[in-house]
Amino acid sequence: MAPSPRIPAPRWLLAGLLVSPLGGGFGTPPPAQASVMRPVLELIRPQVEQRISSLCLEKAAAGQAGLRQQLEQPCRQLARTTSRCLVDETEASGKTLEVVGELLRQQLGPEGERIAKRCLARLVGLPPNSLEAIPLRQITGAFVGRQR
């Protein structure tokens, strides 16, 4: 069966992976099936890691070539740690299907935002739920020195 012409082949393949192990893909998978989604998360992780690394370099180096070169390794390490946290927190949330759906739509929805906040808290040594009540835009604005 050929993929739909509206959906690029990688998305079609990923959508097939999501639906088949869950018997139709509707609803939240039971906890016993949560680990079934780990390979899908690991498939997406390198793309997320690359995006985080690029954003880190863009924001931290602010166009300075020498500084950018010095920050490449630290940004890669930060991106690796962050992407692993996102995978771990997504799997632990039991909302993997919802988060992957958000990623496929290239949106950060409520589940993705909650997981991002938990990872940010974890990475800076705060309790996991400590950033829950703060809008993500406000948190990221504080980290890059701008309030929105």
Coordinates of C-alpha atoms in Angstrom, one line a residue:
M1 CA 0.0 0.0 0.0
A2 CA 1.5 3.4 -1.0
P3 CA 1.5 6.3 1.4
S4 CA -1.0 9.1 1.1
P5 CA 0.2 11.8 -1.2
R6 CA -0.6 14.5 1.4
I7 CA 1.7 13.0 4.1
P8 CA 5.5 12.7 3.4
A9 CA 6.8 9.1 3.6
P10 CA 8.6 9.5 6.9
R11 CA 5.5 10.8 8.6
W12 CA 3.4 8.1 7.1
L13 CA 5.8 5.5 8.3
L14 CA 5.9 7.0 11.8
A15 CA 2.1 7.2 11.9
G16 CA 2.0 3.5 11.0
L17 CA 4.4 2.7 13.8
L18 CA 2.2 4.6 16.2
V19 CA -1.1 3.0 15.2
S20 CA -0.1 -0.7 14.8
P21 CA 1.2 -1.5 18.3
L22 CA -1.7 0.2 20.0
G23 CA -4.5 -1.6 18.2
G24 CA -5.9 1.4 16.4
G25 CA -4.0 4.2 18.2
F26 CA -7.0 5.7 20.1
G27 CA -6.8 6.7 23.7
T28 CA -3.9 6.5 26.1
P29 CA -1.9 3.3 26.1
P30 CA -2.0 1.3 29.2
P31 CA 1.1 1.4 31.4
A32 CA 2.2 -2.1 30.3
Q33 CA 2.4 -0.8 26.7
A34 CA 4.1 2.5 27.4
S35 CA 7.6 0.9 26.7
V36 CA 6.4 -0.1 23.3
M37 CA 6.5 3.6 22.3
R38 CA 10.2 4.0 23.4
P39 CA 11.6 3.1 20.0
V40 CA 9.4 5.8 18.4
L41 CA 10.7 8.4 20.9
E42 CA 14.3 7.2 20.2
L43 CA 13.6 7.6 16.5
I44 CA 12.6 11.3 17.0
R45 CA 15.3 12.1 19.6
P46 CA 18.2 12.9 17.2
Q47 CA 16.1 15.5 15.5
V48 CA 15.1 17.1 18.8
E49 CA 18.7 17.0 19.9
Q50 CA 19.9 18.7 16.7
R51 CA 17.3 21.4 17.1
I52 CA 18.2 22.0 20.7
S53 CA 21.9 22.2 19.9
S54 CA 21.2 24.7 17.0
L55 CA 19.0 26.9 19.2
C56 CA 21.6 26.8 22.0
L57 CA 24.4 28.0 19.6
E58 CA 22.2 30.6 18.0
K59 CA 21.1 32.2 21.3
A60 CA 24.3 31.8 23.3
A61 CA 26.8 32.8 20.6
A62 CA 24.7 35.7 19.4
G63 CA 26.4 35.7 16.0
Q64 CA 30.0 35.7 17.3
A65 CA 31.9 33.1 15.3
G66 CA 34.7 32.5 17.9
L67 CA 32.2 32.1 20.7
R68 CA 30.1 29.8 18.6
Q69 CA 33.0 27.5 18.0
Q70 CA 33.7 27.4 21.8
L71 CA 30.1 26.6 22.6
E72 CA 29.6 23.8 20.1
Q73 CA 30.6 21.0 22.5
P74 CA 28.7 22.4 25.6
C75 CA 25.6 22.9 23.4
R76 CA 25.8 19.4 22.1
Q77 CA 26.1 18.0 25.6
L78 CA 23.2 20.1 26.8
A79 CA 21.1 19.0 23.8
R80 CA 22.0 15.3 24.5
T81 CA 21.0 15.6 28.2
T82 CA 17.9 17.5 27.4
S83 CA 16.7 15.1 24.6
R84 CA 17.2 12.1 26.9
C85 CA 15.3 13.8 29.6
L86 CA 12.4 14.6 27.2
V87 CA 12.3 10.9 26.1
D88 CA 12.4 9.7 29.7
E89 CA 9.8 12.2 31.0
T90 CA 7.5 11.5 28.0
E91 CA 7.6 7.8 28.6
A92 CA 7.1 8.2 32.3
S93 CA 4.1 10.5 31.7
G94 CA 2.0 7.7 30.1
K95 CA 1.1 10.3 27.4
T96 CA 3.6 9.3 24.7
L97 CA 1.0 9.0 22.0
E98 CA -0.2 12.6 22.7
V99 CA 3.3 14.0 22.7
V100 CA 4.3 12.2 19.5
G101 CA 1.1 13.5 17.9
E102 CA 2.1 17.1 19.0
L103 CA 5.5 16.5 17.4
L104 CA 4.0 15.3 14.2
R105 CA 1.9 18.4 14.0
Q106 CA 5.0 20.4 14.8
Q107 CA 3.2 21.9 17.8
L108 CA 4.0 22.1 21.5
G109 CA 0.7 21.2 23.1
P110 CA -0.2 20.9 26.8
E111 CA 1.5 17.5 27.3
G112 CA 4.7 18.6 25.5
E113 CA 4.8 21.8 27.5
R114 CA 4.3 19.9 30.8
I115 CA 7.1 17.6 29.9
A116 CA 9.4 20.4 28.8
K117 CA 8.8 22.1 32.2
R118 CA 9.6 18.9 34.1
C119 CA 12.8 18.5 32.2
L120 CA 13.8 22.1 32.7
A121 CA 13.2 21.8 36.4
R122 CA 15.1 18.5 36.5
L123 CA 18.1 20.0 34.6
V124 CA 18.4 22.9 37.0
G125 CA 17.9 20.8 40.1
L126 CA 14.4 21.8 41.1
P127 CA 11.6 19.5 42.1
P128 CA 9.9 18.1 38.9
N129 CA 6.5 19.9 39.4
S130 CA 8.0 23.2 40.6
L131 CA 7.5 25.0 37.2
E132 CA 4.1 23.7 36.5
A133 CA 2.1 26.9 37.2
I134 CA 4.5 29.2 35.2
P135 CA 3.8 29.6 31.5
L136 CA 6.6 28.2 29.4
R137 CA 7.1 31.4 27.4
Q138 CA 7.7 33.2 30.7
I139 CA 10.3 30.6 31.8
T140 CA 12.1 30.6 28.4
G141 CA 12.0 34.4 28.4
A142 CA 13.7 34.5 31.7
F143 CA 16.5 32.1 30.5
V144 CA 17.3 34.2 27.5
G145 CA 17.0 37.5 29.3
R146 CA 13.7 38.7 27.9
Q147 CA 10.3 38.7 29.6
R148 CA 7.3 38.3 27.3

